[in-house]
C-alpha cells in the first residue's frame, strides 16, 4: 500500500513502483500495474494531460489493447482511415482485426481516457512534480520537487516513461546509441487559412503535407537538402514555417493564426537495455524516432502493456525477476524493427530526386498482397510475434503461438450468451482457454495451482471464426498466446514460466 507522511518539510512516499511521466505510456503502465495488484505513484512535471495535438493515430493493435481493458466505449467511434502509408507511398492497412485501419484520436483524448482509468484504479498521480535525483540498489529512492515542496519517494522499482529527453535516462546514464537528427519536418496547426489538402506531395523543392479538420489546418513541410536546425530544445517560430512552406509550395500562409508549432527530426536511437536493475524504461524514453506512420505513441503504449503485468507479478511475489528480462528481450526486438522501418521511411519521405527509383519500386511491390500484409502488420502492430517458449517448454506447432489472441466469438459449453475472447481479458489475468468445450479435466487440474492468476474457460469456438476446436491456448494478460496444446504435456512448465511458482498470497 502506498503510504504518505511528512518528515520535517519533506513529503515521503512508499510504494511498489514509481512511474516517471504521465504520457500515454506512463498512464497505460499505471493502469496495468494497478490491475495486477501493485501500488504505483506516477509523477509528471505537467499540470495535466497534454493540450497539444501531437500524436493523432491509434493503430489496430492499440485499439485492440484498449478494447481488452473495456476502454473503447468511453472513446466512442473515432474516424477510421483504412489507408496509411509507408514512406509516403499509400498502403492499405486493413488486416484481420476487430479494429482494422488507423483511428484518428488526438493524444490529449488518449491521455484523458487513460488518466481517468488510472484514477478509477486508484493510481497515485502527482502532477507538477519534477524528478531531481534517484538511486537504485536494493530499492529505489528518488527525490522530486512538487508544488508544496520536496518529495522523497521510496519504491521497489522505477520506470522511466518521461519521453525522448528522459531525465531518468540521464540520471541512470543509460547508453542510448544511434544517430542524431540530420533532417527535420516543420509542423504547425493553423487556423484562418485555406490550403488544399496534400497527402505527401513531393514538389520540386520539398515535401508538403496539409489536412484540415474542424477549421484547423495542420501543415508539415520539409525542404530538400535543408539540415535539421540546432534548436537547443526550443520550438521553431511560425515565421520559419511560413518561409519554408512558401519556398516549397509557393503559397503564403502567414496570415493564419498559429495554434501550435514544432519540428521533429529524424533522430534514431534506442536504449541498449530496457532494464537497468530496478530501473526500467518504456515509450520514448526507451527509443527516439521520427513519428512516421503514427507509430511512436502506439509503440510506447504497447511497451507499457507488455511490462505492466510482468512488473506487477514480480512486486506481488508471484513471479521471479527473470520475468522482467522478457520485457527487454521482447520489446527491444520490436523497437529495433520499428526504428529500422522508420529509417527506411525517412529516406523515402525526405530524400530528394535520388530516391524516386526506390519509391517507384515500392509502389509496385505494395500491390503484392504478401508485401502489403508484411508492411501493414509492422506498422499496425498486428504482425508482432514473440518468442514465448523458453528452455524445456514445447507447444504444439500452431500459427497463433507467440501472437495475439484474435477477437473471436465463443459458444459457452454450458449454455448462455455468446461472448468474445477479448471480453475474457478484461480482468488483466491470464487465460487458459479450452476450445473443446468439455472442460478438459486434466488441463483444469494441471492449472489449478495458478487459479489465482489464470482463469480457466472451456468454450466452443463459433463456426467460421479464426479459432478451431480441439486445442487449448494459454494466453498471457497482454493477450499473447504463450502455449498451445491438446493435452496437459508442457502446460505446467509454461504456467511456471509466465505465472510463477507460488500462489500470490503465499
Coordinates of C-alpha atoms in Angstrom, one line a residue:
X1 CA 0.0 0.0 0.0
X2 CA 1.3 3.5 -0.9
X3 CA 2.0 5.5 2.3
X4 CA 2.4 9.2 2.6
X5 CA 3.8 11.1 5.6
X6 CA 5.9 14.1 6.5
X7 CA 9.5 14.3 7.6
X8 CA 10.1 17.9 8.6
X9 CA 9.3 19.8 5.3
X10 CA 9.7 16.7 3.1
X11 CA 6.8 14.5 2.0
X12 CA 7.8 10.8 2.0
X13 CA 6.0 8.3 -0.2
X14 CA 6.5 4.5 0.0
X15 CA 5.2 2.4 -2.9
X16 CA 5.8 -0.6 -5.1
X17 CA 6.5 1.2 -8.4
X18 CA 7.4 4.8 -9.2
X19 CA 6.5 5.8 -12.8
X20 CA 8.1 8.9 -14.1
X21 CA 6.0 10.5 -16.8
X22 CA 2.2 10.6 -17.3
X23 CA 2.0 10.5 -21.1
X24 CA 0.2 7.6 -22.8
X25 CA 2.9 5.1 -21.9
X26 CA 3.1 6.1 -18.3
X27 CA -0.6 6.2 -17.8
X28 CA -1.1 2.8 -19.5
X29 CA 1.6 1.3 -17.3
X30 CA -0.1 2.7 -14.2
X31 CA -3.4 1.1 -15.1
X32 CA -1.8 -2.3 -15.8
X33 CA 0.2 -2.2 -12.5
X34 CA -2.9 -1.4 -10.5
X35 CA -4.9 -4.1 -12.4
X36 CA -2.1 -6.5 -11.4
X37 CA -2.3 -5.5 -7.7
X38 CA 0.8 -3.3 -7.5
X39 CA 0.8 0.1 -5.7
X40 CA 2.0 2.8 -8.0
X41 CA 2.9 6.5 -7.8
X42 CA 3.1 8.5 -11.1
X43 CA 5.0 11.8 -11.1
X44 CA 4.9 14.3 -14.0
X45 CA 6.0 17.9 -14.5
X46 CA 3.0 18.9 -16.4
X47 CA -0.2 20.3 -14.7
X48 CA -2.5 17.9 -16.7
X49 CA -2.8 15.9 -20.0
X50 CA -1.2 17.5 -23.0
X51 CA -3.2 20.2 -24.7
X52 CA -1.1 20.0 -27.8
X53 CA -2.3 18.0 -30.8
X54 CA 0.7 15.8 -31.0
X55 CA 0.1 12.1 -32.0
X56 CA -3.3 11.7 -33.6
X57 CA -3.3 8.0 -34.7
X58 CA -4.2 4.8 -32.8
X59 CA -3.3 1.7 -34.8
X60 CA -5.2 -1.5 -34.8
X61 CA -3.2 -3.3 -32.1
X62 CA -3.5 -0.4 -29.7
X63 CA -7.3 -0.3 -30.3
X64 CA -7.4 -4.0 -29.5
X65 CA -5.5 -3.3 -26.3
X66 CA -8.0 -0.6 -25.2
X67 CA -10.8 -3.0 -26.1
X68 CA -9.3 -5.8 -24.0
X69 CA -9.5 -3.4 -21.0
X70 CA -13.0 -2.2 -21.7
X71 CA -11.9 1.3 -22.7
X72 CA -13.4 1.7 -26.1
X73 CA -17.0 2.5 -25.1
X74 CA -15.8 5.7 -23.5
X75 CA -13.7 6.5 -26.5
X76 CA -16.7 6.3 -28.8
X77 CA -16.3 5.7 -32.5
X78 CA -13.5 7.9 -33.8
X79 CA -12.9 8.4 -37.5
X80 CA -11.1 5.4 -39.1
X81 CA -8.9 5.5 -42.2
X82 CA -8.1 2.2 -43.8
X83 CA -5.3 3.7 -45.8
X84 CA -2.0 4.7 -44.3
X85 CA 1.4 5.0 -45.9
X86 CA 5.0 3.7 -45.9
X87 CA 7.4 6.5 -46.5
X88 CA 4.6 8.4 -48.2
X89 CA 3.6 5.5 -50.5
X90 CA -0.1 4.7 -50.0
X91 CA -0.6 1.5 -48.1
X92 CA -3.8 -0.4 -47.2
X93 CA -3.6 -1.1 -43.5
X94 CA -6.6 -3.4 -43.3
X95 CA -5.7 -6.8 -41.8
X96 CA -7.8 -9.3 -39.8
X97 CA -8.6 -7.4 -36.6
X98 CA -11.6 -6.2 -34.6
X99 CA -10.4 -2.6 -35.4
X100 CA -8.5 -2.6 -38.7
X101 CA -7.1 0.6 -40.1
X102 CA -5.9 3.7 -38.3
X103 CA -8.1 5.6 -35.9
X104 CA -7.9 9.3 -35.6
X105 CA -7.7 10.1 -31.9
X106 CA -5.9 13.2 -30.6
X107 CA -3.2 12.5 -28.0
X108 CA -5.0 14.7 -25.5
X109 CA -8.0 12.5 -25.7
X110 CA -5.9 9.3 -25.3
X111 CA -4.3 10.8 -22.2
X112 CA -7.6 11.9 -20.7
X113 CA -9.0 8.4 -21.2
X114 CA -6.0 6.6 -19.6
X115 CA -5.8 9.1 -16.8
X116 CA -9.4 8.6 -15.9
X117 CA -8.9 4.8 -15.8
X118 CA -5.8 5.1 -13.7
X119 CA -7.8 7.3 -11.2
X120 CA -10.6 4.7 -11.1
X121 CA -8.0 2.0 -10.3
X122 CA -6.6 4.4 -7.5
X123 CA -3.2 5.0 -9.0
X124 CA -1.5 7.9 -7.2
X125 CA -0.9 10.6 -9.8
X126 CA 1.2 13.6 -8.7
X127 CA 1.2 16.5 -11.2
X128 CA 3.7 19.4 -11.1
X129 CA 6.4 17.1 -9.7
X130 CA 9.9 17.3 -11.2
X131 CA 12.3 14.4 -10.7
X132 CA 15.7 15.6 -9.3
X133 CA 17.7 12.6 -8.4
X134 CA 17.5 8.8 -7.9
X135 CA 19.5 5.9 -6.5
X136 CA 18.7 2.3 -7.2
X137 CA 20.4 -0.5 -5.3
X138 CA 18.3 -2.8 -3.1
X139 CA 15.4 -0.5 -3.9
X140 CA 14.8 2.9 -5.5
X141 CA 15.0 6.3 -3.7
X142 CA 14.0 9.3 -5.7
X143 CA 13.9 13.0 -4.9
X144 CA 11.4 15.3 -6.6
X145 CA 10.2 18.8 -6.1
X146 CA 6.4 19.3 -6.0
X147 CA 4.2 22.3 -5.8
X148 CA 4.3 22.2 -2.0
X149 CA 8.0 21.4 -1.5
X150 CA 10.4 18.4 -1.6
X151 CA 9.1 14.9 -2.0
X152 CA 11.1 11.7 -1.4
X153 CA 9.8 8.5 -3.0
X154 CA 10.9 5.0 -2.0
X155 CA 9.9 2.3 -4.3
X156 CA 10.9 -1.2 -5.3
X157 CA 11.1 -0.3 -9.0
X158 CA 11.1 2.8 -11.1
X159 CA 10.0 3.0 -14.7
X160 CA 11.1 6.0 -16.9
X161 CA 8.2 6.9 -19.2
X162 CA 9.4 10.6 -19.4
X163 CA 9.9 11.0 -23.1
X164 CA 12.7 11.4 -25.6
X165 CA 14.6 13.8 -23.4
X166 CA 14.2 11.5 -20.4
X167 CA 15.5 12.7 -17.0
X168 CA 15.6 9.1 -15.8
X169 CA 17.8 8.0 -18.7
X170 CA 20.2 10.9 -17.9
X171 CA 20.3 10.1 -14.2
X172 CA 21.0 6.4 -14.8
X173 CA 23.5 7.2 -17.6
X174 CA 21.9 4.6 -19.7
X175 CA 23.7 4.0 -23.1
X176 CA 21.4 5.4 -25.8
X177 CA 23.2 4.5 -29.1
X178 CA 22.0 5.7 -32.5
X179 CA 22.2 8.9 -34.5
X180 CA 21.1 12.5 -34.0
X181 CA 18.7 14.3 -36.4
X182 CA 20.1 15.3 -39.8
X183 CA 16.8 16.4 -41.3
X184 CA 13.5 17.6 -40.0
X185 CA 9.9 18.3 -40.7
X186 CA 8.4 21.5 -39.6
X187 CA 4.8 21.3 -38.4
X188 CA 2.1 23.8 -37.5
X189 CA -1.6 23.7 -36.6
X190 CA -3.0 26.9 -38.1
X191 CA -6.5 28.5 -38.1
X192 CA -7.7 31.1 -40.6
X193 CA -6.1 29.7 -43.7
X194 CA -7.4 27.9 -46.8
X195 CA -5.0 25.4 -48.1
X196 CA -5.8 22.4 -50.3
X197 CA -5.3 19.0 -48.7
X198 CA -2.0 17.4 -49.6
X199 CA -1.0 13.9 -48.9
X200 CA 2.8 13.6 -49.0
X201 CA 3.0 15.8 -52.1
X202 CA 6.6 15.8 -53.4
X203 CA 7.3 19.0 -55.2
X204 CA 10.5 20.3 -56.9
X205 CA 11.9 21.8 -53.7
X206 CA 10.5 19.6 -51.0
X207 CA 7.7 17.6 -49.3
X208 CA 4.4 19.2 -48.3
X209 CA 1.5 17.8 -46.3
X210 CA -1.7 19.5 -45.3
X211 CA -5.0 18.4 -43.9
X212 CA -7.9 20.5 -42.4
X213 CA -10.2 19.2 -39.7
X214 CA -12.8 21.3 -37.8
X215 CA -11.4 24.5 -39.1
X216 CA -7.7 23.8 -38.2
X217 CA -5.2 23.1 -40.8
X218 CA -2.1 21.0 -40.0
X219 CA 0.8 21.7 -42.3
X220 CA 4.1 19.8 -42.4
X221 CA 6.9 20.7 -44.7
X222 CA 10.5 19.7 -45.5
X223 CA 12.8 21.5 -47.9
X224 CA 15.1 19.0 -49.7
X225 CA 18.7 19.4 -48.6
X226 CA 17.8 21.5 -45.6
X227 CA 19.5 20.2 -42.4
X228 CA 17.9 19.9 -39.0
X229 CA 18.4 23.1 -37.1
X230 CA 20.2 23.3 -33.7
X231 CA 17.3 24.4 -31.6
X232 CA 18.5 23.7 -28.1
X233 CA 15.1 22.4 -27.1
X234 CA 13.2 25.4 -28.4
X235 CA 10.5 25.2 -31.0
X236 CA 10.6 27.0 -34.3
X237 CA 8.6 30.2 -34.7
X238 CA 5.7 30.4 -37.1
X239 CA 7.7 32.7 -39.5
X240 CA 10.2 29.9 -40.1
X241 CA 7.3 27.5 -41.1
X242 CA 5.7 30.1 -43.4
X243 CA 9.0 30.8 -45.1
X244 CA 9.8 27.2 -45.8
X245 CA 6.2 26.5 -46.8
X246 CA 6.3 29.3 -49.3
X247 CA 9.7 28.2 -50.8
X248 CA 8.4 24.6 -51.3
X249 CA 4.7 25.3 -52.3
X250 CA 4.7 28.9 -53.5
X251 CA 1.8 29.6 -51.1
X252 CA 1.6 32.2 -48.4
X253 CA 0.1 31.1 -45.1
X254 CA 1.5 33.9 -43.0
X255 CA -2.0 35.4 -42.5
X256 CA -3.1 32.4 -40.5
X257 CA -3.1 32.1 -36.7
X258 CA -0.6 29.5 -35.4
X259 CA -2.1 27.3 -32.6
X260 CA 0.9 25.1 -32.2
X261 CA 4.3 24.9 -33.9
X262 CA 7.0 22.3 -33.6
X263 CA 9.7 20.5 -35.5
X264 CA 10.6 16.8 -35.4
X265 CA 13.8 15.4 -36.8
X266 CA 15.0 12.0 -38.0
X267 CA 17.0 11.2 -34.8
X268 CA 17.0 7.4 -34.4
X269 CA 18.2 6.0 -31.1
X270 CA 17.4 3.0 -28.9
X271 CA 18.5 2.1 -25.4
X272 CA 21.0 -0.7 -25.3
X273 CA 19.0 -2.2 -22.4
X274 CA 15.4 -1.5 -21.4
X275 CA 16.2 -2.7 -17.9
X276 CA 18.9 -1.4 -15.6
X277 CA 18.4 -3.4 -12.4
X278 CA 15.5 -1.8 -10.6
X279 CA 15.0 0.9 -13.3
X280 CA 13.2 0.1 -16.5
X281 CA 12.2 2.3 -19.5
X282 CA 9.2 2.4 -21.8
X283 CA 7.9 4.6 -24.6
X284 CA 10.0 7.4 -26.0
X285 CA 12.4 7.2 -23.0
X286 CA 13.5 3.9 -24.4
X287 CA 13.6 4.8 -28.1
X288 CA 13.7 8.0 -30.1
X289 CA 12.4 8.1 -33.7
X290 CA 10.7 10.2 -36.2
X291 CA 6.9 9.7 -35.8
X292 CA 6.4 8.4 -39.3
X293 CA 3.2 6.5 -39.8
X294 CA 2.0 7.4 -36.4
X295 CA 4.0 4.6 -34.8
X296 CA 5.7 6.3 -31.8
X297 CA 2.7 6.6 -29.4
X298 CA 1.5 3.2 -30.3
X299 CA 4.9 1.7 -29.7
X300 CA 5.1 3.2 -26.2
X301 CA 1.6 2.1 -25.2
X302 CA 2.4 -1.4 -26.3
X303 CA 5.7 -1.3 -24.3
X304 CA 3.7 -0.5 -21.2
X305 CA 1.1 -3.2 -21.9
X306 CA 3.9 -5.7 -22.1
X307 CA 5.6 -4.6 -18.9
X308 CA 2.7 -3.8 -16.6
X309 CA 1.5 -7.3 -15.8
X310 CA 5.0 -8.6 -15.5
X311 CA 6.2 -6.0 -13.1
X312 CA 3.0 -6.3 -11.0
X313 CA 3.6 -10.1 -10.7
X314 CA 7.2 -9.5 -9.6
X315 CA 6.3 -7.0 -6.9
X316 CA 3.4 -9.1 -5.8
X317 CA 5.8 -12.0 -5.3
X318 CA 4.2 -14.4 -7.7
X319 CA 7.0 -14.3 -10.2
X320 CA 10.8 -14.0 -10.1
X321 CA 12.8 -11.1 -11.5
X322 CA 13.7 -13.1 -14.6
X323 CA 10.2 -12.4 -15.9
X324 CA 11.3 -8.7 -16.3
X325 CA 14.1 -9.9 -18.6
X326 CA 11.5 -11.0 -21.1
X327 CA 10.3 -7.4 -21.2
X328 CA 13.6 -6.3 -22.6
X329 CA 14.0 -9.3 -25.0
X330 CA 10.5 -8.9 -26.4
X331 CA 10.1 -5.1 -26.6
X332 CA 13.7 -4.3 -27.6
X333 CA 13.3 -6.5 -30.6
X334 CA 10.1 -4.9 -31.6
X335 CA 11.5 -1.5 -31.0
X336 CA 14.6 -2.3 -33.2
X337 CA 12.3 -3.4 -36.0
X338 CA 10.1 -0.3 -35.8
X339 CA 13.1 2.0 -35.8
X340 CA 14.5 0.2 -38.8
X341 CA 11.3 0.6 -40.8
X342 CA 11.2 4.3 -39.8
X343 CA 14.7 4.9 -41.0
X344 CA 13.7 3.4 -44.4
X345 CA 10.6 5.6 -44.4
X346 CA 12.6 8.7 -43.6
X347 CA 14.8 8.1 -46.7
X348 CA 11.7 7.7 -48.9
X349 CA 10.0 10.8 -47.4
X350 CA 12.8 13.3 -47.0
X351 CA 15.2 12.2 -49.7
X352 CA 15.3 14.3 -52.9
X353 CA 15.0 13.2 -56.5
X354 CA 17.6 10.5 -55.9
X355 CA 15.0 8.3 -54.0
X356 CA 12.4 8.4 -56.8
X357 CA 13.5 5.0 -58.3
X358 CA 13.1 3.3 -54.9
X359 CA 9.7 4.9 -54.4
X360 CA 8.6 3.7 -57.8
X361 CA 9.7 0.2 -57.0
X362 CA 8.0 0.2 -53.6
X363 CA 4.8 1.4 -55.2
X364 CA 4.9 -1.7 -57.4
X365 CA 5.7 -4.0 -54.6
X366 CA 2.9 -2.9 -52.2
X367 CA 0.5 -4.1 -54.9
X368 CA 1.6 -7.6 -54.0
X369 CA -0.5 -8.8 -51.1
X370 CA 2.3 -10.5 -49.3
X371 CA 4.3 -7.3 -49.2
X372 CA 1.3 -5.2 -48.2
X373 CA 0.5 -7.6 -45.4
X374 CA 4.0 -7.6 -44.1
X375 CA 4.3 -3.8 -44.1
X376 CA 0.8 -3.3 -42.7
X377 CA 1.5 -5.8 -39.9
X378 CA 4.6 -4.0 -38.9
X379 CA 3.0 -0.5 -38.8
X380 CA -0.2 -1.6 -37.1
X381 CA 1.5 -3.8 -34.5
X382 CA -0.6 -6.8 -35.7
X383 CA 2.4 -8.6 -37.1
X384 CA 4.2 -9.0 -33.7
X385 CA 5.2 -12.5 -32.7
X386 CA 7.1 -13.1 -29.5
X387 CA 9.5 -16.0 -28.7
X388 CA 7.4 -17.3 -25.9
X389 CA 8.9 -20.8 -25.5
X390 CA 11.7 -21.0 -23.0
X391 CA 14.0 -24.0 -22.3
X392 CA 12.3 -27.3 -21.9
X393 CA 8.9 -25.9 -23.0
X394 CA 7.3 -27.3 -26.1
X395 CA 3.9 -26.5 -27.5
X396 CA 2.1 -27.9 -30.4
X397 CA 3.0 -26.1 -33.6
X398 CA 0.4 -23.5 -34.2
X399 CA 0.2 -20.2 -36.1
X400 CA -1.1 -18.4 -33.0
X401 CA 1.9 -19.3 -30.8
X402 CA 3.5 -16.1 -29.7
X403 CA 0.9 -14.0 -31.5
X404 CA -2.0 -12.1 -30.1
X405 CA -5.3 -14.0 -29.3
X406 CA -7.7 -12.9 -32.1
X407 CA -11.0 -11.4 -31.3
X408 CA -13.5 -14.3 -31.8
X409 CA -16.9 -15.4 -30.7
X410 CA -17.2 -18.3 -28.3
X411 CA -20.2 -20.5 -27.6
X412 CA -20.4 -21.4 -23.8
X413 CA -20.4 -25.1 -23.3
X414 CA -23.0 -24.9 -20.6
X415 CA -25.3 -22.6 -22.5
X416 CA -25.8 -18.9 -22.1
X417 CA -25.0 -15.9 -24.3
X418 CA -22.1 -15.9 -26.7
X419 CA -19.0 -13.9 -25.6
X420 CA -15.9 -12.6 -27.2
X421 CA -12.4 -13.7 -26.4
X422 CA -11.5 -10.0 -25.9
X423 CA -14.0 -9.8 -23.0
X424 CA -12.2 -12.6 -21.2
X425 CA -9.1 -10.4 -20.9
X426 CA -10.8 -7.6 -19.1
X427 CA -9.6 -8.6 -15.6
X428 CA -6.0 -8.5 -16.6
X429 CA -5.5 -12.1 -15.6
X430 CA -4.1 -14.9 -17.7
X431 CA -6.4 -17.2 -19.6
X432 CA -6.4 -20.9 -20.2
X433 CA -8.9 -21.4 -23.0
X434 CA -10.0 -24.9 -23.8
X435 CA -11.7 -25.0 -27.2
X436 CA -13.1 -28.5 -27.0
X437 CA -16.0 -27.4 -24.7
X438 CA -15.8 -30.3 -22.3
X439 CA -13.8 -28.6 -19.6
X440 CA -10.8 -30.9 -20.2
X441 CA -10.4 -32.2 -16.6
X442 CA -6.7 -32.9 -16.9
X443 CA -6.0 -29.4 -18.1
X444 CA -8.1 -27.9 -15.4
X445 CA -6.3 -30.0 -12.7
X446 CA -2.8 -29.0 -14.1
X447 CA -3.7 -25.3 -14.0
X448 CA -5.3 -25.4 -10.5
X449 CA -2.3 -24.1 -8.6
X450 CA -2.3 -21.0 -10.7
X451 CA -6.1 -20.4 -10.4
X452 CA -5.5 -17.1 -8.6
X453 CA -3.7 -15.7 -11.7
X454 CA -5.2 -17.7 -14.6
X455 CA -8.8 -18.1 -15.4
X456 CA -9.9 -21.4 -16.9
X457 CA -12.6 -21.2 -19.6
X458 CA -14.0 -24.1 -21.6
X459 CA -16.0 -22.9 -24.6
X460 CA -16.5 -23.8 -28.2
X461 CA -15.4 -21.5 -31.0
X462 CA -18.2 -20.1 -33.1
X463 CA -18.3 -21.5 -36.6
X464 CA -16.5 -19.6 -39.3
X465 CA -14.3 -17.7 -36.8
X466 CA -10.5 -17.6 -36.5
X467 CA -10.3 -20.3 -33.8
X468 CA -10.6 -24.0 -34.3
X469 CA -11.9 -26.6 -31.8
X470 CA -9.7 -29.3 -30.2
X471 CA -6.8 -27.3 -28.8
X472 CA -6.2 -25.3 -25.6
X473 CA -4.5 -21.9 -25.5
X474 CA -2.6 -20.4 -22.6
X475 CA -2.9 -16.6 -23.0
X476 CA -0.8 -14.0 -21.1
X477 CA -2.5 -11.0 -19.6
X478 CA -1.3 -8.9 -22.5
X479 CA -3.3 -11.1 -24.9
X480 CA -0.4 -13.1 -26.4
X481 CA -0.6 -16.9 -26.7
X482 CA 2.2 -18.5 -24.7
X483 CA 1.3 -22.2 -25.1
X484 CA -0.8 -24.3 -27.3
X485 CA -1.7 -28.0 -26.7
X486 CA -4.3 -30.7 -27.0
X487 CA -3.3 -32.2 -23.6
X488 CA -1.5 -31.1 -20.4
X489 CA 2.0 -32.0 -21.5
X490 CA 4.2 -29.0 -21.2
X491 CA 1.4 -26.8 -19.7
X492 CA 2.8 -26.7 -16.1
X493 CA 6.2 -25.5 -17.4
X494 CA 4.6 -22.8 -19.5
X495 CA 2.5 -21.7 -16.5
X496 CA 5.6 -21.6 -14.3
X497 CA 7.5 -19.6 -16.9
X498 CA 4.8 -16.9 -17.3
X499 CA 2.9 -17.0 -14.0
X500 CA 5.4 -18.1 -11.4
X501 CA 5.6 -21.0 -9.0
X502 CA 3.8 -19.7 -5.9
X503 CA 0.3 -18.6 -5.2
X504 CA 0.1 -14.8 -5.0
X505 CA -1.0 -15.0 -1.3
X506 CA 1.7 -17.5 -0.2

